[in-house]
């Protein structure tokens, strides 16, 4: 079996045609989706990049692998039993290799984040540039396509390909953004909401869109400098969608390469993401910094020739770690006892499966939060608000407020109690599972929370040097005296 895993950084499912988006951003991915199964409610168990891809290689929740943030306490990957040779908690990559599957990654993620554990277990690691992330899709394909030409006809391999294009900065050819000039952008946020967001003083707000960047290097053909109006928002969405479109065109080249080998119809595709992106939700733009719906809701498309039912749609609550468990079962392997995922192989056949009543999601980088989501409610518990202003407890009614604009926590105390009980039980069960006594989320908070590396003086200085004195003063005021 030849399995291709397309790992698309920061893509939102609601910006893909197969998920109902009005813009034609993903014709190649849409075709693959029509031949396989589309999962409507898939979530990364932990965000952002490091926690999510640690879950990808380990098959575990962030709380259990330990890397809930990008570095420092609470961000250290816990090797099971002191190393990565555990039979109970093996690396996904090693587990496949032990079953005589060749594992290959084309990704600069480990280099970008100094996440050296990511490289464990692969037969081949291709970082293909020294950019440390944000390679354009054609740069990725320049390395991948020769590999396919030389090795594609071999059997029994797992080929992981990471594309960065939906992640800012948007550095692809500008024409891919310009193609959407006459296509309406999503209705949310409207003009009134944007003007309200402009009163916010946190980074990645409408006013501080590029809070940590060198402004002179922002590609203004595809990205606005701030969100002052719907016109700026439209430009930002055109930029995001342009990145998706460019990546999709390069996915078409991957499909063409297998067609030239004569085995297009034999290729298995898994398409997903590390996390998604906020575009106005909770007043945040162009960022993946909370345990929110907009950040954690990711696409999942699976096409397995001879297995998947074409055009099938699944509405169960799915974790990204379920992919590892499903691939293992697909290959006839037992799920290791230490993995947290649950196989969705029945859904690939178009069958009913035993779904989850709720899921728990984690974020520990820009804020320290956990969320509990079921089919109607989205509850967020904030342990440390980090660089945002956020109530300790928030509850959204997803049925009546899909953009999560108003917390109804005070109106539904019984739902709050239910969600808190679910969260407490989940934390306790997972602490017991690992045998550790310290929750990595508490390690982050104990050592200073997000402020131990957020907003150093040079970032305020960068704003001042760029002439953004109003924004610099607001940041100083917001964070003065806070710990």
CSV table of C-alpha atoms in Angstrom, one decimal:
chain,number,residue,atom,x,y,z
A,1,UNK,CA,0.0,0.0,0.0
A,2,UNK,CA,1.3,3.5,-1.0
A,3,UNK,CA,0.1,6.1,1.5
A,4,UNK,CA,0.5,9.9,0.8
A,5,UNK,CA,-0.1,12.1,3.8
A,6,UNK,CA,-0.6,15.8,2.8
A,7,UNK,CA,0.1,17.9,5.8
A,8,UNK,CA,-1.2,21.4,5.0
A,9,UNK,CA,-0.1,24.0,7.5
A,10,UNK,CA,-2.9,26.4,8.9
A,11,UNK,CA,-5.6,25.5,6.4
A,12,UNK,CA,-9.2,25.9,7.4
A,13,UNK,CA,-11.8,23.3,6.1
A,14,UNK,CA,-14.3,26.1,5.5
A,15,UNK,CA,-12.0,27.5,2.8
A,16,UNK,CA,-12.0,24.3,0.8
A,17,UNK,CA,-14.5,23.6,-2.0
A,18,UNK,CA,-15.3,20.1,-0.8
A,19,UNK,CA,-16.4,21.6,2.6
A,20,UNK,CA,-18.8,24.0,0.9
A,21,UNK,CA,-16.6,27.1,0.2
A,22,UNK,CA,-17.9,29.3,-2.5
A,23,UNK,CA,-14.4,30.1,-4.0
A,24,UNK,CA,-12.7,27.6,-6.2
A,25,UNK,CA,-9.6,27.2,-4.0
A,26,UNK,CA,-9.1,23.4,-4.0
A,27,UNK,CA,-10.1,21.7,-7.3
A,28,UNK,CA,-7.5,19.0,-6.9
A,29,UNK,CA,-8.2,18.3,-3.3
A,30,UNK,CA,-11.9,18.3,-4.0
A,31,UNK,CA,-11.4,15.6,-6.6
A,32,UNK,CA,-9.6,13.4,-4.1
A,33,UNK,CA,-12.4,14.1,-1.6
A,34,UNK,CA,-15.0,13.0,-4.1
A,35,UNK,CA,-13.3,9.6,-4.4
A,36,UNK,CA,-13.0,9.1,-0.6
A,37,UNK,CA,-14.4,10.1,2.8
A,38,UNK,CA,-14.7,13.6,4.1
A,39,UNK,CA,-14.7,14.1,7.9
A,40,UNK,CA,-16.6,17.2,8.9
A,41,UNK,CA,-15.7,17.4,12.6
A,42,UNK,CA,-12.0,16.7,12.9
A,43,UNK,CA,-9.9,18.5,15.5
A,44,UNK,CA,-6.2,18.7,16.4
A,45,UNK,CA,-6.0,17.5,20.0
A,46,UNK,CA,-3.4,20.2,20.9
A,47,UNK,CA,-2.3,23.3,19.1
A,48,UNK,CA,-0.3,25.0,17.7
A,49,UNK,CA,2.5,23.5,15.5
A,50,UNK,CA,4.7,21.7,18.0
A,51,UNK,CA,2.0,20.2,20.1
A,52,UNK,CA,0.0,19.1,17.1
A,53,UNK,CA,2.9,17.4,15.2
A,54,UNK,CA,4.1,15.8,18.4
A,55,UNK,CA,0.7,14.2,18.5
A,56,UNK,CA,1.1,13.2,14.8
A,57,UNK,CA,4.4,11.3,15.4
A,58,UNK,CA,3.4,9.9,18.8
A,59,UNK,CA,-0.3,9.1,18.5
A,60,UNK,CA,-0.9,10.8,21.9
A,61,UNK,CA,-2.6,13.8,23.3
A,62,UNK,CA,-0.5,16.8,24.2
A,63,UNK,CA,-1.0,16.3,27.9
A,64,UNK,CA,0.5,12.8,27.5
A,65,UNK,CA,3.5,13.6,25.2
A,66,UNK,CA,4.3,16.7,27.2
A,67,UNK,CA,4.9,19.2,24.4
A,68,UNK,CA,2.1,21.6,25.0
A,69,UNK,CA,4.0,24.7,23.9
A,70,UNK,CA,7.0,25.4,21.6
A,71,UNK,CA,9.9,25.3,24.1
A,72,UNK,CA,10.7,25.4,27.8
A,73,UNK,CA,8.8,23.8,30.7
A,74,UNK,CA,5.6,22.3,29.5
A,75,UNK,CA,7.1,22.1,26.0
A,76,UNK,CA,9.4,19.1,26.4
A,77,UNK,CA,8.5,16.0,24.5
A,78,UNK,CA,8.4,13.0,26.9
A,79,UNK,CA,10.0,10.0,25.5
A,80,UNK,CA,8.1,6.9,26.7
A,81,UNK,CA,10.0,4.8,29.2
A,82,UNK,CA,13.0,7.1,28.8
A,83,UNK,CA,13.5,6.6,25.1
A,84,UNK,CA,11.5,6.1,21.9
A,85,UNK,CA,11.8,2.3,21.6
A,86,UNK,CA,8.7,1.6,23.7
A,87,UNK,CA,6.4,-1.2,22.5
A,88,UNK,CA,3.5,0.3,24.4
A,89,UNK,CA,4.0,3.9,23.2
A,90,UNK,CA,6.0,3.7,20.0
A,91,UNK,CA,6.6,6.5,17.6
A,92,UNK,CA,4.1,6.2,14.7
A,93,UNK,CA,7.0,6.3,12.2
A,94,UNK,CA,8.9,3.5,14.0
A,95,UNK,CA,5.8,1.4,14.4
A,96,UNK,CA,5.3,1.5,10.6
A,97,UNK,CA,8.9,0.7,9.9
A,98,UNK,CA,8.8,-2.3,12.2
A,99,UNK,CA,6.0,-3.5,9.9
A,100,UNK,CA,8.3,-3.2,6.9
A,101,UNK,CA,6.8,0.1,5.7
A,102,UNK,CA,9.2,2.7,4.4
A,103,UNK,CA,8.6,6.1,6.0
A,104,UNK,CA,9.6,9.3,4.3
A,105,UNK,CA,9.0,13.0,5.3
A,106,UNK,CA,9.5,16.1,3.3
A,107,UNK,CA,9.2,18.7,6.0
A,108,UNK,CA,11.2,21.5,7.6
A,109,UNK,CA,9.1,21.5,10.7
A,110,UNK,CA,11.6,19.9,13.0
A,111,UNK,CA,14.3,22.3,11.9
A,112,UNK,CA,12.0,25.3,12.2
A,113,UNK,CA,11.0,24.5,15.8
A,114,UNK,CA,14.2,22.7,17.0
A,115,UNK,CA,11.9,19.7,17.5
A,116,UNK,CA,14.6,17.1,17.0
A,117,UNK,CA,12.3,14.3,18.3
A,118,UNK,CA,10.3,14.7,15.1
A,119,UNK,CA,13.1,13.2,13.1
A,120,UNK,CA,13.0,9.9,15.0
A,121,UNK,CA,11.8,6.8,13.2
A,122,UNK,CA,11.8,8.0,9.6
A,123,UNK,CA,13.7,6.1,6.9
A,124,UNK,CA,14.2,9.3,5.1
A,125,UNK,CA,14.1,13.0,6.2
A,126,UNK,CA,14.1,15.6,3.5
A,127,UNK,CA,14.2,19.2,4.8
A,128,UNK,CA,14.9,20.4,1.2
A,129,UNK,CA,15.7,24.1,2.1
A,130,UNK,CA,17.4,25.9,4.9
A,131,UNK,CA,14.5,28.4,5.2
A,132,UNK,CA,13.3,26.7,8.4
A,133,UNK,CA,9.7,26.7,7.2
A,134,UNK,CA,7.4,28.8,4.9
A,135,UNK,CA,8.8,27.2,1.7
A,136,UNK,CA,6.5,27.8,-1.2
A,137,UNK,CA,4.8,24.8,-2.6
A,138,UNK,CA,6.9,24.7,-5.8
A,139,UNK,CA,10.1,24.4,-3.5
A,140,UNK,CA,8.5,21.4,-1.8
A,141,UNK,CA,7.6,19.8,-5.1
A,142,UNK,CA,11.1,20.4,-6.5
A,143,UNK,CA,12.2,17.8,-3.9
A,144,UNK,CA,9.2,15.6,-3.9
A,145,UNK,CA,8.6,15.1,-7.6
A,146,UNK,CA,12.0,13.6,-8.3
A,147,UNK,CA,11.5,11.2,-5.4
A,148,UNK,CA,8.2,10.0,-6.8
A,149,UNK,CA,9.7,9.6,-10.2
A,150,UNK,CA,12.4,7.4,-8.8
A,151,UNK,CA,10.6,5.6,-6.0
A,152,UNK,CA,6.9,6.0,-6.5
A,153,UNK,CA,6.2,2.5,-8.0
A,154,UNK,CA,7.7,0.8,-5.0
A,155,UNK,CA,5.1,-0.6,-2.6
A,156,UNK,CA,4.5,-0.3,1.2
A,157,UNK,CA,5.5,3.3,2.0
A,158,UNK,CA,4.2,6.2,4.0
A,159,UNK,CA,5.1,9.5,2.3
A,160,UNK,CA,4.5,12.6,4.4
A,161,UNK,CA,4.5,15.9,2.5
A,162,UNK,CA,4.2,19.2,4.3
A,163,UNK,CA,3.0,22.4,2.5
A,164,UNK,CA,3.2,25.8,4.2
A,165,UNK,CA,1.4,28.1,1.8
A,166,UNK,CA,-1.7,28.9,3.8
A,167,UNK,CA,0.6,29.9,6.7
A,168,UNK,CA,1.6,33.6,6.6
A,169,UNK,CA,3.6,35.2,5.2
A,170,UNK,CA,2.0,34.7,1.8
A,171,UNK,CA,5.0,34.6,-0.6
A,172,UNK,CA,3.6,32.7,-3.6
A,173,UNK,CA,3.0,34.4,-7.0
A,174,UNK,CA,0.5,37.3,-6.3
A,175,UNK,CA,-1.7,36.2,-9.2
A,176,UNK,CA,-3.1,33.4,-7.1
A,177,UNK,CA,-4.6,36.0,-4.7
A,178,UNK,CA,-5.6,38.3,-7.5
A,179,UNK,CA,-7.8,35.6,-9.0
A,180,UNK,CA,-10.4,36.1,-6.2
A,181,UNK,CA,-10.7,39.9,-6.7
A,182,UNK,CA,-14.3,39.5,-7.9
A,183,UNK,CA,-15.3,36.8,-5.4
A,184,UNK,CA,-17.0,37.8,-2.2
A,185,UNK,CA,-15.2,37.2,1.1
A,186,UNK,CA,-16.9,35.5,4.0
A,187,UNK,CA,-19.5,37.7,5.7
A,188,UNK,CA,-17.9,37.5,9.2
A,189,UNK,CA,-16.6,39.7,10.5
A,190,UNK,CA,-18.7,42.6,9.2
A,191,UNK,CA,-17.6,46.3,9.3
A,192,UNK,CA,-19.1,47.0,12.7
A,193,UNK,CA,-17.3,44.0,14.2
A,194,UNK,CA,-14.0,45.0,12.7
A,195,UNK,CA,-14.3,48.5,14.1
A,196,UNK,CA,-14.9,47.0,17.5
A,197,UNK,CA,-11.9,44.8,17.1
A,198,UNK,CA,-9.7,47.8,16.4
A,199,UNK,CA,-10.1,48.8,20.0
A,200,UNK,CA,-8.3,45.7,21.1
A,201,UNK,CA,-4.7,46.0,22.1
A,202,UNK,CA,-3.5,42.4,21.9
A,203,UNK,CA,-1.1,41.2,19.2
A,204,UNK,CA,-2.8,39.8,16.0
A,205,UNK,CA,-5.7,42.1,16.6
A,206,UNK,CA,-7.1,44.2,13.7
A,207,UNK,CA,-4.6,47.0,14.6
A,208,UNK,CA,-1.6,44.9,15.5
A,209,UNK,CA,-1.8,42.4,12.7
A,210,UNK,CA,1.9,41.9,12.2
A,211,UNK,CA,3.0,42.2,15.8
A,212,UNK,CA,6.3,40.4,15.6
A,213,UNK,CA,7.3,40.8,12.0
A,214,UNK,CA,9.7,43.0,10.1
A,215,UNK,CA,7.2,45.2,8.4
A,216,UNK,CA,9.5,46.0,5.5
A,217,UNK,CA,9.4,42.3,4.5
A,218,UNK,CA,5.6,41.8,4.5
A,219,UNK,CA,4.5,41.0,1.0
A,220,UNK,CA,1.9,43.8,0.6
A,221,UNK,CA,0.6,42.3,-2.7
A,222,UNK,CA,-0.9,39.5,-0.7
A,223,UNK,CA,-1.2,40.9,2.9
A,224,UNK,CA,-2.6,44.1,4.4
A,225,UNK,CA,-0.6,45.9,7.1
A,226,UNK,CA,-3.7,46.1,9.3
A,227,UNK,CA,-7.4,45.4,9.3
A,228,UNK,CA,-8.9,48.9,9.1
A,229,UNK,CA,-12.0,47.9,7.2
A,230,UNK,CA,-13.7,45.1,5.2
A,231,UNK,CA,-11.5,46.0,2.3
A,232,UNK,CA,-8.4,45.1,4.3
A,233,UNK,CA,-10.1,41.9,5.6
A,234,UNK,CA,-11.0,41.0,2.0
A,235,UNK,CA,-7.3,41.4,1.0
A,236,UNK,CA,-6.2,39.2,3.9
A,237,UNK,CA,-8.7,36.5,2.9
A,238,UNK,CA,-7.6,36.8,-0.8
A,239,UNK,CA,-4.1,36.2,0.5
A,240,UNK,CA,-5.0,33.2,2.5
A,241,UNK,CA,-7.1,31.7,-0.3
A,242,UNK,CA,-4.4,32.4,-2.8
A,243,UNK,CA,-1.9,30.4,-0.7
A,244,UNK,CA,-4.4,27.5,-0.6
A,245,UNK,CA,-4.9,27.7,-4.3
A,246,UNK,CA,-1.2,27.7,-5.0
A,247,UNK,CA,-0.7,24.7,-2.8
A,248,UNK,CA,-3.6,22.9,-4.5
A,249,UNK,CA,-2.1,23.5,-7.9
A,250,UNK,CA,1.1,21.8,-6.6
A,251,UNK,CA,-1.0,18.9,-5.3
A,252,UNK,CA,-2.2,18.5,-8.8
A,253,UNK,CA,1.4,18.0,-9.9
A,254,UNK,CA,1.8,15.2,-7.3
A,255,UNK,CA,-1.3,13.5,-8.8
A,256,UNK,CA,0.0,13.9,-12.3
A,257,UNK,CA,3.3,12.4,-11.3
A,258,UNK,CA,1.6,9.2,-10.2
A,259,UNK,CA,-0.6,9.3,-13.3
A,260,UNK,CA,2.6,9.3,-15.4
A,261,UNK,CA,3.7,6.2,-13.5
A,262,UNK,CA,0.4,4.5,-14.3
A,263,UNK,CA,-0.6,4.0,-10.7
A,264,UNK,CA,-2.8,7.0,-9.9
A,265,UNK,CA,-5.8,4.9,-9.0
A,266,UNK,CA,-3.7,2.8,-6.5
A,267,UNK,CA,-2.5,5.7,-4.3
A,268,UNK,CA,-4.0,6.2,-0.9
A,269,UNK,CA,-4.4,9.9,0.2
A,270,UNK,CA,-4.8,11.3,3.7
A,271,UNK,CA,-5.2,15.1,3.7
A,272,UNK,CA,-5.2,17.1,6.9
A,273,UNK,CA,-3.4,19.9,8.8
A,274,UNK,CA,-1.6,20.6,12.0
A,275,UNK,CA,-4.1,23.3,13.0
A,276,UNK,CA,-6.2,26.0,11.3
A,277,UNK,CA,-6.3,29.8,11.6
A,278,UNK,CA,-8.4,32.6,13.2
A,279,UNK,CA,-9.7,35.3,10.9
A,280,UNK,CA,-11.6,37.6,13.2
A,281,UNK,CA,-12.9,35.0,15.7
A,282,UNK,CA,-12.4,36.2,19.3
A,283,UNK,CA,-10.9,39.4,17.7
A,284,UNK,CA,-7.8,37.5,16.4
A,285,UNK,CA,-6.6,37.6,12.9
A,286,UNK,CA,-3.9,35.6,11.1
A,287,UNK,CA,-3.0,33.5,14.2
A,288,UNK,CA,-3.5,30.1,15.8
A,289,UNK,CA,-3.2,31.1,19.4
A,290,UNK,CA,-6.1,29.7,21.4
A,291,UNK,CA,-8.0,26.5,22.1
A,292,UNK,CA,-10.8,27.8,19.9
A,293,UNK,CA,-13.0,26.3,17.2
A,294,UNK,CA,-11.3,28.3,14.4
A,295,UNK,CA,-7.8,27.1,15.4
A,296,UNK,CA,-8.6,23.4,16.2
A,297,UNK,CA,-11.1,22.5,13.5
A,298,UNK,CA,-9.1,20.9,10.7
A,299,UNK,CA,-9.9,19.1,7.5
A,300,UNK,CA,-9.6,15.4,7.1
A,301,UNK,CA,-10.0,13.6,3.8
A,302,UNK,CA,-9.1,9.9,3.3
A,303,UNK,CA,-9.1,8.0,0.0
A,304,UNK,CA,-8.1,4.4,0.2
A,305,UNK,CA,-8.7,2.5,-3.1
A,306,UNK,CA,-10.8,-0.6,-2.4
A,307,UNK,CA,-11.7,0.6,1.1
A,308,UNK,CA,-13.3,4.0,1.1
A,309,UNK,CA,-16.8,4.6,0.0
A,310,UNK,CA,-16.6,7.5,-2.6
A,311,UNK,CA,-18.4,10.7,-1.5
A,312,UNK,CA,-19.1,9.5,2.0
A,313,UNK,CA,-19.3,12.1,4.7
A,314,UNK,CA,-18.8,11.5,8.5
A,315,UNK,CA,-20.0,13.8,11.2
A,316,UNK,CA,-18.5,12.2,14.3
A,317,UNK,CA,-16.1,14.1,16.5
A,318,UNK,CA,-12.6,13.0,15.4
A,319,UNK,CA,-9.1,13.7,16.8
A,320,UNK,CA,-6.0,14.0,14.6
A,321,UNK,CA,-4.5,11.2,16.7
A,322,UNK,CA,-7.3,8.9,15.4
A,323,UNK,CA,-5.5,9.0,12.0
A,324,UNK,CA,-2.5,7.0,13.5
A,325,UNK,CA,-4.8,4.4,15.0
A,326,UNK,CA,-6.7,4.1,11.8
A,327,UNK,CA,-3.6,3.6,9.6
A,328,UNK,CA,-2.4,1.0,12.0
A,329,UNK,CA,-5.6,-1.0,11.8
A,330,UNK,CA,-5.7,-0.5,8.0
A,331,UNK,CA,-2.3,-2.2,7.8
A,332,UNK,CA,-3.4,-5.0,10.1
A,333,UNK,CA,-1.5,-3.8,13.1
A,334,UNK,CA,-2.7,-3.7,16.7
A,335,UNK,CA,-3.1,-0.2,18.2
A,336,UNK,CA,-0.4,0.2,20.8
A,337,UNK,CA,-1.8,0.5,24.3
A,338,UNK,CA,-0.3,3.9,24.9
A,339,UNK,CA,-1.8,5.6,21.9
A,340,UNK,CA,-4.8,7.9,22.5
A,341,UNK,CA,-6.4,7.6,19.2
A,342,UNK,CA,-9.4,5.5,18.1
A,343,UNK,CA,-9.6,3.9,14.7
A,344,UNK,CA,-12.3,5.2,12.3
A,345,UNK,CA,-11.8,2.4,9.8
A,346,UNK,CA,-15.5,1.6,9.8
A,347,UNK,CA,-16.3,5.1,8.6
A,348,UNK,CA,-13.9,4.7,5.7
A,349,UNK,CA,-16.1,1.9,4.5
A,350,UNK,CA,-19.2,4.0,4.9
A,351,UNK,CA,-20.3,2.2,8.0
A,352,UNK,CA,-21.6,3.6,11.2
A,353,UNK,CA,-19.1,3.9,14.0
A,354,UNK,CA,-19.3,4.5,17.8
A,355,UNK,CA,-18.7,8.2,18.0
A,356,UNK,CA,-17.5,10.3,20.9
A,357,UNK,CA,-19.9,12.3,23.1
A,358,UNK,CA,-17.3,15.1,23.5
A,359,UNK,CA,-13.6,15.9,22.9
A,360,UNK,CA,-11.0,17.9,24.9
A,361,UNK,CA,-8.6,20.3,23.1
A,362,UNK,CA,-5.5,22.0,24.4
A,363,UNK,CA,-3.4,25.1,23.7
A,364,UNK,CA,-0.3,26.2,25.8
A,365,UNK,CA,1.6,28.8,23.7
A,366,UNK,CA,-0.1,32.2,23.4
A,367,UNK,CA,-2.6,31.4,26.2
A,368,UNK,CA,-3.0,28.4,28.5
A,369,UNK,CA,-6.4,26.9,27.7
A,370,UNK,CA,-8.4,23.7,27.4
A,371,UNK,CA,-11.7,23.4,25.6
A,372,UNK,CA,-14.5,20.8,25.7
A,373,UNK,CA,-16.6,20.5,22.6
A,374,UNK,CA,-19.6,18.4,21.9
A,375,UNK,CA,-22.1,18.6,19.1
A,376,UNK,CA,-23.7,21.8,20.3
A,377,UNK,CA,-21.5,23.5,23.0
A,378,UNK,CA,-18.0,24.8,23.0
A,379,UNK,CA,-16.6,25.4,26.5
A,380,UNK,CA,-13.2,27.1,27.1
A,381,UNK,CA,-11.3,27.1,30.4
A,382,UNK,CA,-8.5,29.7,30.5
A,383,UNK,CA,-5.8,28.9,33.1
A,384,UNK,CA,-3.6,31.9,31.9
A,385,UNK,CA,-4.8,34.5,29.4
A,386,UNK,CA,-1.3,35.1,28.1
A,387,UNK,CA,-1.4,37.9,25.5
A,388,UNK,CA,-5.1,38.1,25.2
A,389,UNK,CA,-8.0,39.3,27.3
A,390,UNK,CA,-10.3,36.3,27.9
A,391,UNK,CA,-12.8,35.3,30.6
A,392,UNK,CA,-11.8,32.4,32.8
A,393,UNK,CA,-14.8,30.5,31.6
A,394,UNK,CA,-16.5,30.9,28.2
A,395,UNK,CA,-19.4,28.9,26.7
A,396,UNK,CA,-20.5,29.2,23.0
A,397,UNK,CA,-23.7,27.8,21.6
A,398,UNK,CA,-22.5,26.6,18.2
A,399,UNK,CA,-26.0,25.9,16.9
A,400,UNK,CA,-27.1,29.5,17.3
A,401,UNK,CA,-23.8,31.3,17.3
A,402,UNK,CA,-21.4,29.5,14.8
A,403,UNK,CA,-18.9,32.4,14.8
A,404,UNK,CA,-18.6,32.2,18.6
A,405,UNK,CA,-19.3,35.9,19.2
A,406,UNK,CA,-21.2,35.8,22.5
A,407,UNK,CA,-20.5,33.7,25.6
A,408,UNK,CA,-23.6,32.3,27.2
A,409,UNK,CA,-21.9,30.9,30.3
A,410,UNK,CA,-24.1,32.8,32.7
A,411,UNK,CA,-27.3,31.6,31.0
A,412,UNK,CA,-26.4,27.9,31.2
A,413,UNK,CA,-24.8,27.0,34.6
A,414,UNK,CA,-25.8,23.4,34.2
A,415,UNK,CA,-23.8,23.1,30.9
A,416,UNK,CA,-20.9,24.8,32.6
A,417,UNK,CA,-21.0,22.3,35.4
A,418,UNK,CA,-21.2,19.4,32.9
A,419,UNK,CA,-18.3,20.6,30.9
A,420,UNK,CA,-16.1,21.2,34.0
A,421,UNK,CA,-16.9,17.7,35.1
A,422,UNK,CA,-15.9,16.3,31.7
A,423,UNK,CA,-12.6,18.3,31.7
A,424,UNK,CA,-11.7,17.3,35.3
A,425,UNK,CA,-12.3,13.7,34.5
A,426,UNK,CA,-10.3,13.9,31.3
A,427,UNK,CA,-7.3,15.5,33.1
A,428,UNK,CA,-7.4,12.9,35.9
A,429,UNK,CA,-7.6,10.0,33.5
A,430,UNK,CA,-4.7,11.1,31.4
A,431,UNK,CA,-2.5,11.9,34.4
A,432,UNK,CA,-3.2,8.4,35.6
A,433,UNK,CA,-2.4,7.0,32.2
A,434,UNK,CA,1.1,8.5,32.1
A,435,UNK,CA,1.8,8.0,35.8
A,436,UNK,CA,3.1,11.6,36.0
A,437,UNK,CA,2.0,13.9,38.8
A,438,UNK,CA,2.5,17.2,37.1
A,439,UNK,CA,0.2,18.5,34.3
A,440,UNK,CA,2.4,20.1,31.6
A,441,UNK,CA,-0.1,22.9,31.4
A,442,UNK,CA,0.6,23.7,35.0
A,443,UNK,CA,4.4,23.6,34.3
A,444,UNK,CA,3.9,26.4,31.7
A,445,UNK,CA,2.0,28.5,34.2
A,446,UNK,CA,4.4,27.8,37.1
A,447,UNK,CA,7.3,29.1,35.1
A,448,UNK,CA,5.7,32.3,33.9
A,449,UNK,CA,3.1,31.2,31.4
A,450,UNK,CA,3.2,32.7,27.9
A,451,UNK,CA,4.9,35.8,29.2
A,452,UNK,CA,8.2,33.9,29.7
A,453,UNK,CA,8.8,34.5,26.0
A,454,UNK,CA,6.0,36.7,24.7
A,455,UNK,CA,6.5,40.3,23.9
A,456,UNK,CA,10.2,40.9,24.6
A,457,UNK,CA,11.4,44.5,24.4
A,458,UNK,CA,12.7,44.1,20.9
A,459,UNK,CA,9.2,43.6,19.6
A,460,UNK,CA,8.0,46.8,21.1
A,461,UNK,CA,11.1,48.5,19.7
A,462,UNK,CA,10.4,47.1,16.3
A,463,UNK,CA,7.0,48.7,16.3
A,464,UNK,CA,8.6,52.0,17.3
A,465,UNK,CA,11.2,51.8,14.6
A,466,UNK,CA,8.5,51.2,12.0
A,467,UNK,CA,6.7,54.3,13.2
A,468,UNK,CA,3.8,52.4,14.8
A,469,UNK,CA,4.1,54.4,18.0
A,470,UNK,CA,0.4,54.1,18.9
A,471,UNK,CA,0.6,50.3,18.8
A,472,UNK,CA,3.9,50.2,20.8
A,473,UNK,CA,2.4,52.4,23.5
A,474,UNK,CA,-0.7,50.3,23.7
A,475,UNK,CA,1.4,47.1,24.1
A,476,UNK,CA,3.5,48.7,26.8
A,477,UNK,CA,0.4,49.7,28.7
A,478,UNK,CA,-1.3,46.4,28.3
A,479,UNK,CA,1.6,44.3,29.6
A,480,UNK,CA,3.2,46.7,32.2
A,481,UNK,CA,3.2,45.1,35.6
A,482,UNK,CA,1.6,41.8,34.5
A,483,UNK,CA,3.2,38.5,35.3
